[in-house]
PDB file of C-alpha atoms in Angstrom:
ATOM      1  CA  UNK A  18       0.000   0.000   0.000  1.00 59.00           C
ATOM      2  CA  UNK A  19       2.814   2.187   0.625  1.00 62.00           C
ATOM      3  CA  UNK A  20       3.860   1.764  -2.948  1.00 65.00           C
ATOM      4  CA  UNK A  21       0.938   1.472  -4.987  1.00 67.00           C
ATOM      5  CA  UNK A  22      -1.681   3.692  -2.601  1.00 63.00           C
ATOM      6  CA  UNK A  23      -4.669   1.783  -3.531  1.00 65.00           C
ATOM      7  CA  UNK A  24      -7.491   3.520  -6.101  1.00 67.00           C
ATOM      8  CA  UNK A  25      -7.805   6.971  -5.755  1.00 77.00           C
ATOM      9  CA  UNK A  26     -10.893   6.339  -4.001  1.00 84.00           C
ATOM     10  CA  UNK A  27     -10.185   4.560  -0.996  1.00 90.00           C
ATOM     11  CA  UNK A  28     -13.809   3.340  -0.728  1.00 92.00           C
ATOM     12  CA  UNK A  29     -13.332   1.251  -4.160  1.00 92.00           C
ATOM     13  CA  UNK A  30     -10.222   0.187  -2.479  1.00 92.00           C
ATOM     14  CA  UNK A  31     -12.275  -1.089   0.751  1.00 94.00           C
ATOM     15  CA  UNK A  32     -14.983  -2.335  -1.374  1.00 96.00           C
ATOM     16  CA  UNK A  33     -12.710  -4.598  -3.613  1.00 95.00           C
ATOM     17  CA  UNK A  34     -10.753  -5.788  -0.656  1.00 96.00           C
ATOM     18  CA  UNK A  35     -13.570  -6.998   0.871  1.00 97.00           C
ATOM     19  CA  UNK A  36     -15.038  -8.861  -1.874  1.00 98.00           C
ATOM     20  CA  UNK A  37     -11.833 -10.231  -2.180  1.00 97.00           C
ATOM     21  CA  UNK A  38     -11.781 -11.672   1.829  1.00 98.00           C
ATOM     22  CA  UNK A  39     -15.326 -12.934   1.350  1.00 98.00           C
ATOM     23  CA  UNK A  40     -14.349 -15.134  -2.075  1.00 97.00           C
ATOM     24  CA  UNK A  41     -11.082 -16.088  -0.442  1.00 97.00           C
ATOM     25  CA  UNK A  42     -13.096 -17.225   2.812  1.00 97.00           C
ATOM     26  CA  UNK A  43     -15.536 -18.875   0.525  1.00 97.00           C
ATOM     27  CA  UNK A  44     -12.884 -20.855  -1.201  1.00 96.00           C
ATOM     28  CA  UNK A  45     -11.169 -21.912   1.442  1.00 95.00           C
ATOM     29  CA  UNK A  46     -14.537 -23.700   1.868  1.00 93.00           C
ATOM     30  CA  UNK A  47     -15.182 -25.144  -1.012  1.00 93.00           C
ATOM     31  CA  UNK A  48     -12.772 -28.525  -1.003  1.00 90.00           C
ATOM     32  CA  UNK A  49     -10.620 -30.299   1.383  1.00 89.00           C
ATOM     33  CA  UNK A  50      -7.594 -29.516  -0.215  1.00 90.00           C
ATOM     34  CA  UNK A  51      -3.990 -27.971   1.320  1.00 93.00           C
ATOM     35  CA  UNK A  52      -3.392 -26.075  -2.136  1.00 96.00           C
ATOM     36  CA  UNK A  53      -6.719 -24.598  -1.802  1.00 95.00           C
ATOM     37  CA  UNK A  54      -6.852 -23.635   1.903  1.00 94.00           C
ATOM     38  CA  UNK A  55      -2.983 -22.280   1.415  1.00 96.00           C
ATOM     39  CA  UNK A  56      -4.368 -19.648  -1.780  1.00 97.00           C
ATOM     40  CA  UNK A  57      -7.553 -18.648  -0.012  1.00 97.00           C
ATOM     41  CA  UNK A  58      -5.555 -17.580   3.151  1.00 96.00           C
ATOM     42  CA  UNK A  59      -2.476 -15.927   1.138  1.00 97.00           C
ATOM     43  CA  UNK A  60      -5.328 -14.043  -1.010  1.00 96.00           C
ATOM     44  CA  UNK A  61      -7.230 -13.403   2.809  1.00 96.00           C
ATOM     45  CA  UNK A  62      -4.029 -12.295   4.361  1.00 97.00           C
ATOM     46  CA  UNK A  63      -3.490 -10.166   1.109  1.00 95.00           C
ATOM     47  CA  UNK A  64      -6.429  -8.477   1.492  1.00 95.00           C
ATOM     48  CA  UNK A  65      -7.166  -7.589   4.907  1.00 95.00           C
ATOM     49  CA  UNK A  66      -4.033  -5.300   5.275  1.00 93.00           C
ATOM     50  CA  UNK A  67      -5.321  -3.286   1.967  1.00 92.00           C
ATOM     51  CA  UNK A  68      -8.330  -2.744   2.997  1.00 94.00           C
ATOM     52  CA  UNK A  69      -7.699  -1.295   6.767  1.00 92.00           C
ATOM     53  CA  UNK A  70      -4.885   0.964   5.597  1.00 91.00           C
ATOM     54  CA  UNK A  71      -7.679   2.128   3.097  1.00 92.00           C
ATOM     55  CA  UNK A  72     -10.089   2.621   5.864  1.00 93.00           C
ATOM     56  CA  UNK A  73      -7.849   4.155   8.271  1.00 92.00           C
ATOM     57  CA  UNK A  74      -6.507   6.621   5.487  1.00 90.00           C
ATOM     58  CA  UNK A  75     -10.311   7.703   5.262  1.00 93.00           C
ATOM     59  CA  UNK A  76     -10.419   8.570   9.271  1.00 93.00           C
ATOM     60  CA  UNK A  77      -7.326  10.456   9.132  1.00 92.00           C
ATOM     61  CA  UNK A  78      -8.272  12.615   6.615  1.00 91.00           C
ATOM     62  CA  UNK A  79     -12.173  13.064   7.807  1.00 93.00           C
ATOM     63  CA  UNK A  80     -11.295  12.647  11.804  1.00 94.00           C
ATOM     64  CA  UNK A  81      -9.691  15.900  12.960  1.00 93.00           C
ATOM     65  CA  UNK A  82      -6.797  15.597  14.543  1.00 92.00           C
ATOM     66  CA  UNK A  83      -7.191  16.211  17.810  1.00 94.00           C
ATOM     67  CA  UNK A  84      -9.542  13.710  18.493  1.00 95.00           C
ATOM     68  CA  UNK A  85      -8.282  10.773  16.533  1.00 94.00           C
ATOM     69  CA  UNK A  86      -6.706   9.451  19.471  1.00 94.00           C
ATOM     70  CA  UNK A  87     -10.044   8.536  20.848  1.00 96.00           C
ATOM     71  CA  UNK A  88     -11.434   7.170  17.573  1.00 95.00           C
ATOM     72  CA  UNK A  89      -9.458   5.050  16.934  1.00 94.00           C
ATOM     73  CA  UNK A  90      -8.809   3.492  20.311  1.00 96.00           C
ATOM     74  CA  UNK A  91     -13.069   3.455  20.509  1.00 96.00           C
ATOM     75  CA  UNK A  92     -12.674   1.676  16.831  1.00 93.00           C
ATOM     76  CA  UNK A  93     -10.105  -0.780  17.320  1.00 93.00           C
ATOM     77  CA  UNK A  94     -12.411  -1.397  20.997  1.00 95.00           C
ATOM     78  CA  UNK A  95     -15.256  -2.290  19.360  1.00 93.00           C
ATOM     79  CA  UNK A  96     -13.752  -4.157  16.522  1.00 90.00           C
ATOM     80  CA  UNK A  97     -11.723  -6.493  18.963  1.00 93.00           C
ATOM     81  CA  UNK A  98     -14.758  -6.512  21.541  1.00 93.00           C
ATOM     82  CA  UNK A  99     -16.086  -9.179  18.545  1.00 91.00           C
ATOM     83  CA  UNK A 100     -13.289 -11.828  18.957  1.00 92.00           C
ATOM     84  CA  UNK A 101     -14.750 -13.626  22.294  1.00 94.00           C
ATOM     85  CA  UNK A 102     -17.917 -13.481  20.716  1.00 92.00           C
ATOM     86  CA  UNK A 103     -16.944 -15.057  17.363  1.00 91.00           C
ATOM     87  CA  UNK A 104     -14.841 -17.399  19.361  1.00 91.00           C
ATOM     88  CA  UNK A 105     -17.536 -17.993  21.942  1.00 94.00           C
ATOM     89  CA  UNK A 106     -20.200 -18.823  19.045  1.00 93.00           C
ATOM     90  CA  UNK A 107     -18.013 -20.581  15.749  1.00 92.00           C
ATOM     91  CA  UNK A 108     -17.202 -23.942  17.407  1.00 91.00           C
ATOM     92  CA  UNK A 109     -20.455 -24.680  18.551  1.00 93.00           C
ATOM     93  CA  UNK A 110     -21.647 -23.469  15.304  1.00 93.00           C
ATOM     94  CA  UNK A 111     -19.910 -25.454  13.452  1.00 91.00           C
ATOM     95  CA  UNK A 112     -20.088 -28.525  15.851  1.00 91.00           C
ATOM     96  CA  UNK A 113     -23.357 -28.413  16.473  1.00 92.00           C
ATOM     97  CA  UNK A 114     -24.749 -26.938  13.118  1.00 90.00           C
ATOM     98  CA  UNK A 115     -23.384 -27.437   9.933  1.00 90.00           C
ATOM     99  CA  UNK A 116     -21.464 -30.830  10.960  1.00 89.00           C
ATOM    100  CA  UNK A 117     -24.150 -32.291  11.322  1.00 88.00           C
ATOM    101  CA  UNK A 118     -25.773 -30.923   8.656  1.00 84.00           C
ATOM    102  CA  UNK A 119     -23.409 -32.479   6.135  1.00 85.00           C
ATOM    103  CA  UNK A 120     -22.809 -35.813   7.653  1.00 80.00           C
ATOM    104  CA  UNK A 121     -26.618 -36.805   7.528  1.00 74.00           C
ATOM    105  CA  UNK A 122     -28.710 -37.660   4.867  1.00 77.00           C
ATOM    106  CA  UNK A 123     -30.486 -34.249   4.575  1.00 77.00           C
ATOM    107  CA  UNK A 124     -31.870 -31.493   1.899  1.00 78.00           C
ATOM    108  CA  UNK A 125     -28.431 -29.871   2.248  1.00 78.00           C
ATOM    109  CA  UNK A 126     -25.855 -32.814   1.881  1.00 80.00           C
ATOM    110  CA  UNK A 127     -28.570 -33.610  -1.553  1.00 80.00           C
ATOM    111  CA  UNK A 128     -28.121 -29.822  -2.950  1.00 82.00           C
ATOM    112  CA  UNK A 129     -24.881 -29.174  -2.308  1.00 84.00           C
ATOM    113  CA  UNK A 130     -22.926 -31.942  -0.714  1.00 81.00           C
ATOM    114  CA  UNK A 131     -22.117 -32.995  -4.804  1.00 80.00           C
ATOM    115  CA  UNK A 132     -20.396 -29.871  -4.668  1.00 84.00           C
ATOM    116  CA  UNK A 133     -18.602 -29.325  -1.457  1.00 84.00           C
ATOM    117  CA  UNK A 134     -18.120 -33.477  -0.268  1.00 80.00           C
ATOM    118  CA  UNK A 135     -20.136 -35.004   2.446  1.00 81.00           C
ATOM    119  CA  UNK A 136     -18.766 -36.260   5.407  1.00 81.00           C
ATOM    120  CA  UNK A 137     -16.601 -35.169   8.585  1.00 84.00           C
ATOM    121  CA  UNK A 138     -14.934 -31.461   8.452  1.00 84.00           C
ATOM    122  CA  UNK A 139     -17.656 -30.798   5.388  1.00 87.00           C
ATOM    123  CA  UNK A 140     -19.292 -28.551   7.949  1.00 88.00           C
ATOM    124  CA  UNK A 141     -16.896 -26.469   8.580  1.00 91.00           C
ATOM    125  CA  UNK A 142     -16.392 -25.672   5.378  1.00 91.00           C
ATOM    126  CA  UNK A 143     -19.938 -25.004   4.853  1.00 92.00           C
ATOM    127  CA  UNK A 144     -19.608 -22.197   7.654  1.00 94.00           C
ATOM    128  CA  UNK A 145     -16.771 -20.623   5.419  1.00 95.00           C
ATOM    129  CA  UNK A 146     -18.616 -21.055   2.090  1.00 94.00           C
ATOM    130  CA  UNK A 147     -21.828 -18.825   4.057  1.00 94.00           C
ATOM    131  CA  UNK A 148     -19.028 -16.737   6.115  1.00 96.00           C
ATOM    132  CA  UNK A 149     -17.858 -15.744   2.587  1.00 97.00           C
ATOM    133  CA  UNK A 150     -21.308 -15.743   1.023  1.00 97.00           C
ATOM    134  CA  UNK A 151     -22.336 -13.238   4.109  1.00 97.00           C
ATOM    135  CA  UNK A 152     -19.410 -10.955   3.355  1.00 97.00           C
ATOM    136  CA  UNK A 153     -19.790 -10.617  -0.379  1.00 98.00           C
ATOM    137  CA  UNK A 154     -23.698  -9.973   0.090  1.00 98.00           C
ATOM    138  CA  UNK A 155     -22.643  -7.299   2.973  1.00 97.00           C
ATOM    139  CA  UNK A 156     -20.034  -5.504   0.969  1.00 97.00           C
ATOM    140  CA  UNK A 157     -22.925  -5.910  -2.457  1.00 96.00           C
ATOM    141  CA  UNK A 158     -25.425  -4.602  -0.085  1.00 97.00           C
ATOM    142  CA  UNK A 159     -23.003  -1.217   1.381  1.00 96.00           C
ATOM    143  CA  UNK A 160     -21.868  -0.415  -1.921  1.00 96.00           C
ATOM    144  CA  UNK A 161     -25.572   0.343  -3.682  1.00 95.00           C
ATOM    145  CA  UNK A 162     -25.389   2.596  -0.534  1.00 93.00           C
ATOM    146  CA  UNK A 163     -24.841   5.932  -1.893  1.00 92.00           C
ATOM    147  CA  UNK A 164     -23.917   7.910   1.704  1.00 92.00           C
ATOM    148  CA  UNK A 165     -21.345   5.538   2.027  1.00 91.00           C
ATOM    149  CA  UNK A 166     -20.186   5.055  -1.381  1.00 91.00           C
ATOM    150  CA  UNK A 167     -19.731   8.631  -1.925  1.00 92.00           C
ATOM    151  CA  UNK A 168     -18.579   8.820   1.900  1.00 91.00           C
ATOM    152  CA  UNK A 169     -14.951  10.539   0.680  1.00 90.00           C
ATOM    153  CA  UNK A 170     -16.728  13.158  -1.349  1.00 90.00           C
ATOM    154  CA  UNK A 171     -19.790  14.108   0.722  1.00 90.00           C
ATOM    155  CA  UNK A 172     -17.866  14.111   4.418  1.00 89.00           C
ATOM    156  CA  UNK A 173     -15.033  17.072   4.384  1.00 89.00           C
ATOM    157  CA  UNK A 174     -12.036  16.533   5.313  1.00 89.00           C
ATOM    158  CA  UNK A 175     -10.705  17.434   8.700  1.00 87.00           C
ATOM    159  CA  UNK A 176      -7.859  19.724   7.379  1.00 82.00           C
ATOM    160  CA  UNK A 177      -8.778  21.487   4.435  1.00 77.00           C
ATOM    161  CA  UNK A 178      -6.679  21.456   1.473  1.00 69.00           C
ATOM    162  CA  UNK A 179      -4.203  24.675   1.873  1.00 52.00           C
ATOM    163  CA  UNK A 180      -3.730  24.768   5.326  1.00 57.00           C
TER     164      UNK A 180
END
């Protein structure tokens, strides 16, 4: 990022990062496979550095300065107050959920499970295909949102230009 800079609109840039996690967490879903799992997280790890240096560009030009101390410590708060939670709710999720869901004879392991496999571990890779699924839909869904796809143009920045 320090090289290239990302698209002169940083909200493309977040945009096409994140539709780049969600496919890479939806491959890494799709088939058992080392190769597979190894590209999805390089293209993951990739992309996740990209798109917060985008977003964090965006606060500190629109965040004035002498409070961006305290939005980004309430930022990075909220964003890591999510990690027990995810934690707290994936392996029972999984476990509980979609394992079972694709060891069984049932309407998902007959729609899909030609796809994906059948069998133990199949469920957690169902959780990654919807994980990824969710995330593509989410970043779909927030870019037909004008306010926030025209975010960088409508919100002024902090420091004007000049000064």
């Amino acid at each position: 990022m320090t090289i290239w800079g990302g698209w002169q609109n940083q909200m493309t840039t977040v945009f096409i990062s994140m539709l780049a996690i969600g496919l890479s967490v939806l491959f890494a879903g799709l088939r058992p496979s080392a190769i597979l799992l190894a590209c999805a997280n390089f293209s993951l790890l990739l992309a996740i550095p990209i798109v917060n240096s985008a977003i964090q560009a965006i606060y500190q030009r629109k965040v004035a300065p002498e409070v961006q101390g305290r939005v980004f410590a309430f930022r990075k708060s909220v964003a890591l107050a999510t990690l027990p939670l995810s934690y707290l709710v994936a392996g029972p999720l999984a476990d509980r959920i979609f394992e079972p869901l694709m060891t069984q004879d049932s309407v998902v392991v007959r729609s899909i499970g030609w796809a994906i496999g059948t069998g133990p571990g199949r469920g957690i890779g169902l959780l990654f295909i919807c994980m990824g699924a969710l995330t593509i839909l989410m970043t779909s869904v927030a870019y037909f949102f004008p306010r926030l796809r025209y975010l960088e143009y409508e919100l002024p920045d902090a420091i004007p230009d000049g000064e």
